[in-house]
PDB file of C-alpha atoms in Angstrom:
ATOM      1  CA  MET A   1     -65.088-101.828 147.152  1.00 45.00           C
ATOM      2  CA  LYS A   2     -65.943 -98.448 147.523  1.00 47.00           C
ATOM      3  CA  LEU A   3     -62.389 -97.419 147.303  1.00 43.00           C
ATOM      4  CA  PHE A   4     -62.039 -99.076 144.153  1.00 41.00           C
ATOM      5  CA  PHE A   5     -64.611 -96.745 142.648  1.00 40.00           C
ATOM      6  CA  GLN A   6     -63.058 -93.826 144.414  1.00 42.00           C
ATOM      7  CA  TRP A   7     -59.527 -94.363 143.206  1.00 39.00           C
ATOM      8  CA  PRO A   8     -59.992 -92.553 139.722  1.00 39.00           C
ATOM      9  CA  PHE A   9     -61.199 -89.453 141.630  1.00 34.00           C
ATOM     10  CA  ILE A  10     -58.475 -89.602 144.124  1.00 35.00           C
ATOM     11  CA  ALA A  11     -55.857 -89.992 141.249  1.00 37.00           C
ATOM     12  CA  LEU A  12     -57.185 -87.167 139.482  1.00 34.00           C
ATOM     13  CA  LEU A  13     -57.402 -84.953 142.603  1.00 33.00           C
ATOM     14  CA  THR A  14     -53.530 -85.914 143.203  1.00 36.00           C
ATOM     15  CA  VAL A  15     -52.501 -84.973 139.669  1.00 38.00           C
ATOM     16  CA  MET A  16     -54.332 -81.757 139.951  1.00 37.00           C
ATOM     17  CA  THR A  17     -52.442 -80.791 143.130  1.00 37.00           C
ATOM     18  CA  LEU A  18     -49.041 -81.982 141.853  1.00 43.00           C
ATOM     19  CA  LEU A  19     -49.486 -79.487 138.733  1.00 45.00           C
ATOM     20  CA  SER A  20     -50.172 -76.173 138.430  1.00 48.00           C
ATOM     21  CA  CYS A  21     -49.651 -73.223 135.984  1.00 57.00           C
ATOM     22  CA  SER A  22     -49.844 -69.380 136.149  1.00 52.00           C
ATOM     23  CA  THR A  23     -50.226 -66.470 133.560  1.00 50.00           C
ATOM     24  CA  ASP A  24     -49.543 -62.848 133.919  1.00 45.00           C
ATOM     25  CA  SER A  25     -53.319 -62.277 134.841  1.00 43.00           C
ATOM     26  CA  LEU A  26     -52.841 -63.803 138.238  1.00 43.00           C
ATOM     27  CA  ASP A  27     -52.777 -61.018 140.782  1.00 44.00           C
ATOM     28  CA  ASP A  28     -51.901 -62.165 144.335  1.00 44.00           C
ATOM     29  CA  ASN A  29     -51.319 -58.552 145.979  1.00 41.00           C
ATOM     30  CA  ALA A  30     -47.627 -59.461 146.482  1.00 41.00           C
ATOM     31  CA  ASN A  31     -46.125 -56.256 144.770  1.00 42.00           C
ATOM     32  CA  SER A  32     -43.729 -55.626 147.715  1.00 40.00           C
ATOM     33  CA  LEU A  33     -42.396 -59.115 148.205  1.00 47.00           C
ATOM     34  CA  GLU A  34     -38.638 -59.223 148.169  1.00 54.00           C
ATOM     35  CA  LEU A  35     -37.142 -61.852 146.059  1.00 59.00           C
ATOM     36  CA  ASN A  36     -34.040 -63.807 147.493  1.00 63.00           C
ATOM     37  CA  LEU A  37     -32.275 -64.046 144.289  1.00 66.00           C
ATOM     38  CA  VAL A  38     -29.229 -66.523 144.092  1.00 64.00           C
ATOM     39  CA  GLU A  39     -27.437 -67.640 140.900  1.00 69.00           C
ATOM     40  CA  THR A  40     -26.904 -71.540 141.025  1.00 76.00           C
ATOM     41  CA  GLU A  41     -25.624 -73.725 138.459  1.00 84.00           C
ATOM     42  CA  ALA A  42     -27.946 -75.622 136.082  1.00 90.00           C
ATOM     43  CA  LYS A  43     -28.546 -79.426 137.347  1.00 93.00           C
ATOM     44  CA  ALA A  44     -28.707 -82.202 134.908  1.00 96.00           C
ATOM     45  CA  ILE A  45     -32.302 -82.571 135.242  1.00 97.00           C
ATOM     46  CA  GLU A  46     -32.958 -78.720 134.732  1.00 98.00           C
ATOM     47  CA  ILE A  47     -30.796 -78.958 131.549  1.00 97.00           C
ATOM     48  CA  GLU A  48     -32.687 -82.178 130.326  1.00 98.00           C
ATOM     49  CA  ILE A  49     -36.328 -80.350 130.959  1.00 98.00           C
ATOM     50  CA  LEU A  50     -35.141 -77.402 129.009  1.00 98.00           C
ATOM     51  CA  GLY A  51     -33.894 -79.543 126.081  1.00 98.00           C
ATOM     52  CA  LEU A  52     -37.069 -81.436 126.125  1.00 98.00           C
ATOM     53  CA  ILE A  53     -39.396 -78.271 126.132  1.00 98.00           C
ATOM     54  CA  ASN A  54     -37.325 -76.805 123.196  1.00 98.00           C
ATOM     55  CA  ASP A  55     -37.484 -80.009 121.461  1.00 98.00           C
ATOM     56  CA  TYR A  56     -41.129 -80.168 121.904  1.00 98.00           C
ATOM     57  CA  ARG A  57     -41.554 -76.598 120.548  1.00 98.00           C
ATOM     58  CA  LEU A  58     -39.515 -77.539 117.607  1.00 98.00           C
ATOM     59  CA  SER A  59     -41.716 -80.439 116.889  1.00 98.00           C
ATOM     60  CA  LEU A  60     -44.632 -77.944 116.328  1.00 98.00           C
ATOM     61  CA  ASP A  61     -42.402 -75.465 114.328  1.00 98.00           C
ATOM     62  CA  LEU A  62     -42.138 -73.067 117.389  1.00 98.00           C
ATOM     63  CA  ASP A  63     -39.101 -71.186 117.883  1.00 98.00           C
ATOM     64  CA  PRO A  64     -36.827 -72.421 120.615  1.00 98.00           C
ATOM     65  CA  LEU A  65     -36.492 -70.294 123.740  1.00 98.00           C
ATOM     66  CA  LYS A  66     -33.345 -69.066 125.165  1.00 98.00           C
ATOM     67  CA  GLU A  67     -32.189 -69.618 128.634  1.00 97.00           C
ATOM     68  CA  MET A  68     -31.677 -66.526 130.888  1.00 96.00           C
ATOM     69  CA  SER A  69     -29.931 -66.836 134.460  1.00 94.00           C
ATOM     70  CA  VAL A  70     -32.043 -64.059 135.897  1.00 96.00           C
ATOM     71  CA  ILE A  71     -35.096 -66.244 135.142  1.00 97.00           C
ATOM     72  CA  LYS A  72     -33.561 -69.102 136.717  1.00 97.00           C
ATOM     73  CA  SER A  73     -32.714 -67.054 139.931  1.00 96.00           C
ATOM     74  CA  VAL A  74     -36.342 -65.837 140.053  1.00 97.00           C
ATOM     75  CA  ALA A  75     -37.668 -69.451 139.544  1.00 97.00           C
ATOM     76  CA  ASN A  76     -35.293 -70.614 142.328  1.00 96.00           C
ATOM     77  CA  SER A  77     -36.385 -68.309 144.813  1.00 95.00           C
ATOM     78  CA  HIS A  78     -39.926 -69.728 144.183  1.00 96.00           C
ATOM     79  CA  THR A  79     -38.949 -73.209 144.281  1.00 97.00           C
ATOM     80  CA  TYR A  80     -37.261 -72.776 147.640  1.00 96.00           C
ATOM     81  CA  TYR A  81     -40.456 -70.973 148.822  1.00 96.00           C
ATOM     82  CA  MET A  82     -42.368 -73.900 148.003  1.00 97.00           C
ATOM     83  CA  ILE A  83     -40.159 -76.514 149.587  1.00 97.00           C
ATOM     84  CA  ASP A  84     -39.885 -74.297 152.850  1.00 96.00           C
ATOM     85  CA  ASN A  85     -43.649 -73.929 153.046  1.00 95.00           C
ATOM     86  CA  ASP A  86     -44.528 -77.545 151.955  1.00 93.00           C
ATOM     87  CA  VAL A  87     -46.988 -76.468 149.076  1.00 92.00           C
ATOM     88  CA  VAL A  88     -47.229 -76.118 145.467  1.00 93.00           C
ATOM     89  CA  SER A  89     -48.504 -72.869 144.502  1.00 93.00           C
ATOM     90  CA  HIS A  90     -48.279 -69.589 142.413  1.00 94.00           C
ATOM     91  CA  ASP A  91     -47.868 -67.640 145.632  1.00 92.00           C
ATOM     92  CA  ASN A  92     -46.341 -64.277 144.910  1.00 94.00           C
ATOM     93  CA  PHE A  93     -46.342 -64.718 141.404  1.00 96.00           C
ATOM     94  CA  PHE A  94     -47.129 -60.992 140.679  1.00 96.00           C
ATOM     95  CA  ALA A  95     -44.091 -60.166 142.214  1.00 96.00           C
ATOM     96  CA  ARG A  96     -41.924 -62.452 140.085  1.00 96.00           C
ATOM     97  CA  SER A  97     -43.719 -61.204 137.318  1.00 97.00           C
ATOM     98  CA  ASN A  98     -43.103 -57.586 138.059  1.00 97.00           C
ATOM     99  CA  TYR A  99     -39.475 -58.207 138.973  1.00 97.00           C
ATOM    100  CA  LEU A 100     -39.121 -59.615 135.330  1.00 98.00           C
ATOM    101  CA  LYS A 101     -40.750 -56.803 133.780  1.00 97.00           C
ATOM    102  CA  SER A 102     -38.953 -54.169 135.766  1.00 96.00           C
ATOM    103  CA  ASN A 103     -35.470 -55.399 135.559  1.00 95.00           C
ATOM    104  CA  ILE A 104     -35.164 -57.168 132.302  1.00 96.00           C
ATOM    105  CA  GLY A 105     -37.880 -55.856 130.147  1.00 97.00           C
ATOM    106  CA  ALA A 106     -40.359 -58.797 130.099  1.00 98.00           C
ATOM    107  CA  LYS A 107     -43.667 -57.869 128.303  1.00 98.00           C
ATOM    108  CA  THR A 108     -45.320 -61.009 129.480  1.00 98.00           C
ATOM    109  CA  VAL A 109     -44.591 -63.715 132.053  1.00 98.00           C
ATOM    110  CA  SER A 110     -46.001 -67.102 132.697  1.00 97.00           C
ATOM    111  CA  GLU A 111     -45.040 -70.259 135.026  1.00 97.00           C
ATOM    112  CA  ASN A 112     -45.504 -73.852 135.326  1.00 98.00           C
ATOM    113  CA  VAL A 113     -45.123 -75.352 138.725  1.00 97.00           C
ATOM    114  CA  ALA A 114     -44.946 -79.154 139.883  1.00 97.00           C
ATOM    115  CA  TYR A 115     -43.703 -81.573 142.179  1.00 95.00           C
ATOM    116  CA  GLY A 116     -43.107 -85.178 143.038  1.00 95.00           C
ATOM    117  CA  PHE A 117     -41.991 -86.242 139.422  1.00 96.00           C
ATOM    118  CA  GLY A 118     -38.453 -88.049 139.493  1.00 95.00           C
ATOM    119  CA  THR A 119     -37.431 -87.456 135.763  1.00 97.00           C
ATOM    120  CA  ALA A 120     -37.369 -84.579 133.515  1.00 98.00           C
ATOM    121  CA  GLN A 121     -39.303 -86.718 130.821  1.00 98.00           C
ATOM    122  CA  GLY A 122     -42.104 -87.130 133.443  1.00 98.00           C
ATOM    123  CA  VAL A 123     -42.652 -83.475 134.474  1.00 98.00           C
ATOM    124  CA  VAL A 124     -42.541 -82.338 130.794  1.00 98.00           C
ATOM    125  CA  ASN A 125     -45.074 -85.196 129.663  1.00 98.00           C
ATOM    126  CA  ALA A 126     -47.380 -84.124 132.552  1.00 98.00           C
ATOM    127  CA  TRP A 127     -47.092 -80.442 131.635  1.00 98.00           C
ATOM    128  CA  ILE A 128     -47.928 -81.459 127.755  1.00 98.00           C
ATOM    129  CA  LYS A 129     -50.919 -83.679 128.905  1.00 98.00           C
ATOM    130  CA  SER A 130     -52.387 -80.483 130.923  1.00 96.00           C
ATOM    131  CA  GLU A 131     -54.021 -77.907 128.608  1.00 96.00           C
ATOM    132  CA  ASN A 132     -53.143 -74.920 130.825  1.00 95.00           C
ATOM    133  CA  HIS A 133     -49.396 -76.076 130.993  1.00 97.00           C
ATOM    134  CA  LYS A 134     -49.195 -76.938 127.540  1.00 98.00           C
ATOM    135  CA  ALA A 135     -50.356 -73.388 126.614  1.00 98.00           C
ATOM    136  CA  ASN A 136     -47.307 -72.137 128.373  1.00 97.00           C
ATOM    137  CA  LEU A 137     -45.097 -74.682 126.694  1.00 98.00           C
ATOM    138  CA  GLU A 138     -46.322 -73.670 123.367  1.00 98.00           C
ATOM    139  CA  GLY A 139     -46.806 -69.967 124.124  1.00 98.00           C
ATOM    140  CA  ASP A 140     -45.379 -66.996 122.407  1.00 98.00           C
ATOM    141  CA  TYR A 141     -42.217 -66.511 124.401  1.00 98.00           C
ATOM    142  CA  THR A 142     -38.702 -65.719 123.876  1.00 98.00           C
ATOM    143  CA  ASN A 143     -36.956 -66.792 127.070  1.00 98.00           C
ATOM    144  CA  PHE A 144     -37.419 -69.224 129.836  1.00 98.00           C
ATOM    145  CA  ASP A 145     -35.540 -71.125 132.700  1.00 98.00           C
ATOM    146  CA  ILE A 146     -36.217 -73.571 135.146  1.00 98.00           C
ATOM    147  CA  SER A 147     -35.411 -74.426 138.916  1.00 97.00           C
ATOM    148  CA  ALA A 148     -35.626 -78.135 139.984  1.00 98.00           C
ATOM    149  CA  GLU A 149     -34.822 -78.626 143.762  1.00 97.00           C
ATOM    150  CA  LYS A 150     -35.401 -81.603 145.971  1.00 96.00           C
ATOM    151  CA  SER A 151     -36.890 -81.357 149.400  1.00 96.00           C
ATOM    152  CA  ILE A 152     -35.458 -82.918 152.611  1.00 96.00           C
ATOM    153  CA  GLU A 153     -37.694 -85.927 151.984  1.00 95.00           C
ATOM    154  CA  GLY A 154     -36.175 -86.315 148.397  1.00 96.00           C
ATOM    155  CA  ARG A 155     -39.187 -85.129 146.423  1.00 96.00           C
ATOM    156  CA  TRP A 156     -38.491 -82.914 143.638  1.00 97.00           C
ATOM    157  CA  TYR A 157     -40.163 -79.265 143.142  1.00 98.00           C
ATOM    158  CA  PHE A 158     -40.115 -77.410 139.853  1.00 98.00           C
ATOM    159  CA  THR A 159     -40.627 -73.822 138.706  1.00 98.00           C
ATOM    160  CA  ASN A 160     -40.424 -73.225 135.069  1.00 98.00           C
ATOM    161  CA  ILE A 161     -40.882 -69.472 133.924  1.00 98.00           C
ATOM    162  CA  PHE A 162     -41.454 -68.174 130.442  1.00 98.00           C
ATOM    163  CA  ILE A 163     -41.221 -64.536 129.271  1.00 98.00           C
ATOM    164  CA  LYS A 164     -41.529 -62.618 126.361  1.00 98.00           C
ATOM    165  CA  LYS A 165     -39.332 -59.773 125.565  1.00 96.00           C
TER     166      LYS A 165
END
């Protein structure tokens, strides 16, 4: 019977660990991190997520965001980091932000990360239901891109980066 009453707390804790977001203000002392940037073709789930985010923005009369391959490469490096370390985090966010500021003139940078969702709609819905993630989806940005990769265990990991130029 105790487990029945603990279930809502366990569910909430699980959701909070599955989702996370970050903004420019996070300083993780990783200025010198080298990013392993590799261009990859967009997967169907990534294309769908970007479309869903822009549809959501348009429904709020916000401008759609433009994709940018360098953002995808930076996001991809972090997604592989999360898979390799079996963690969902914003580790080294400051390095990703600095890279985008230095190399493509980003003025602000933000990101959403998640794992465990099996569909594009599922991860976007979860971000919309989370105040901090939703703020990133609705933020004053110009460009974005996403990386979605599956771990060996078949679990999806996501890094969605937003910038304002």
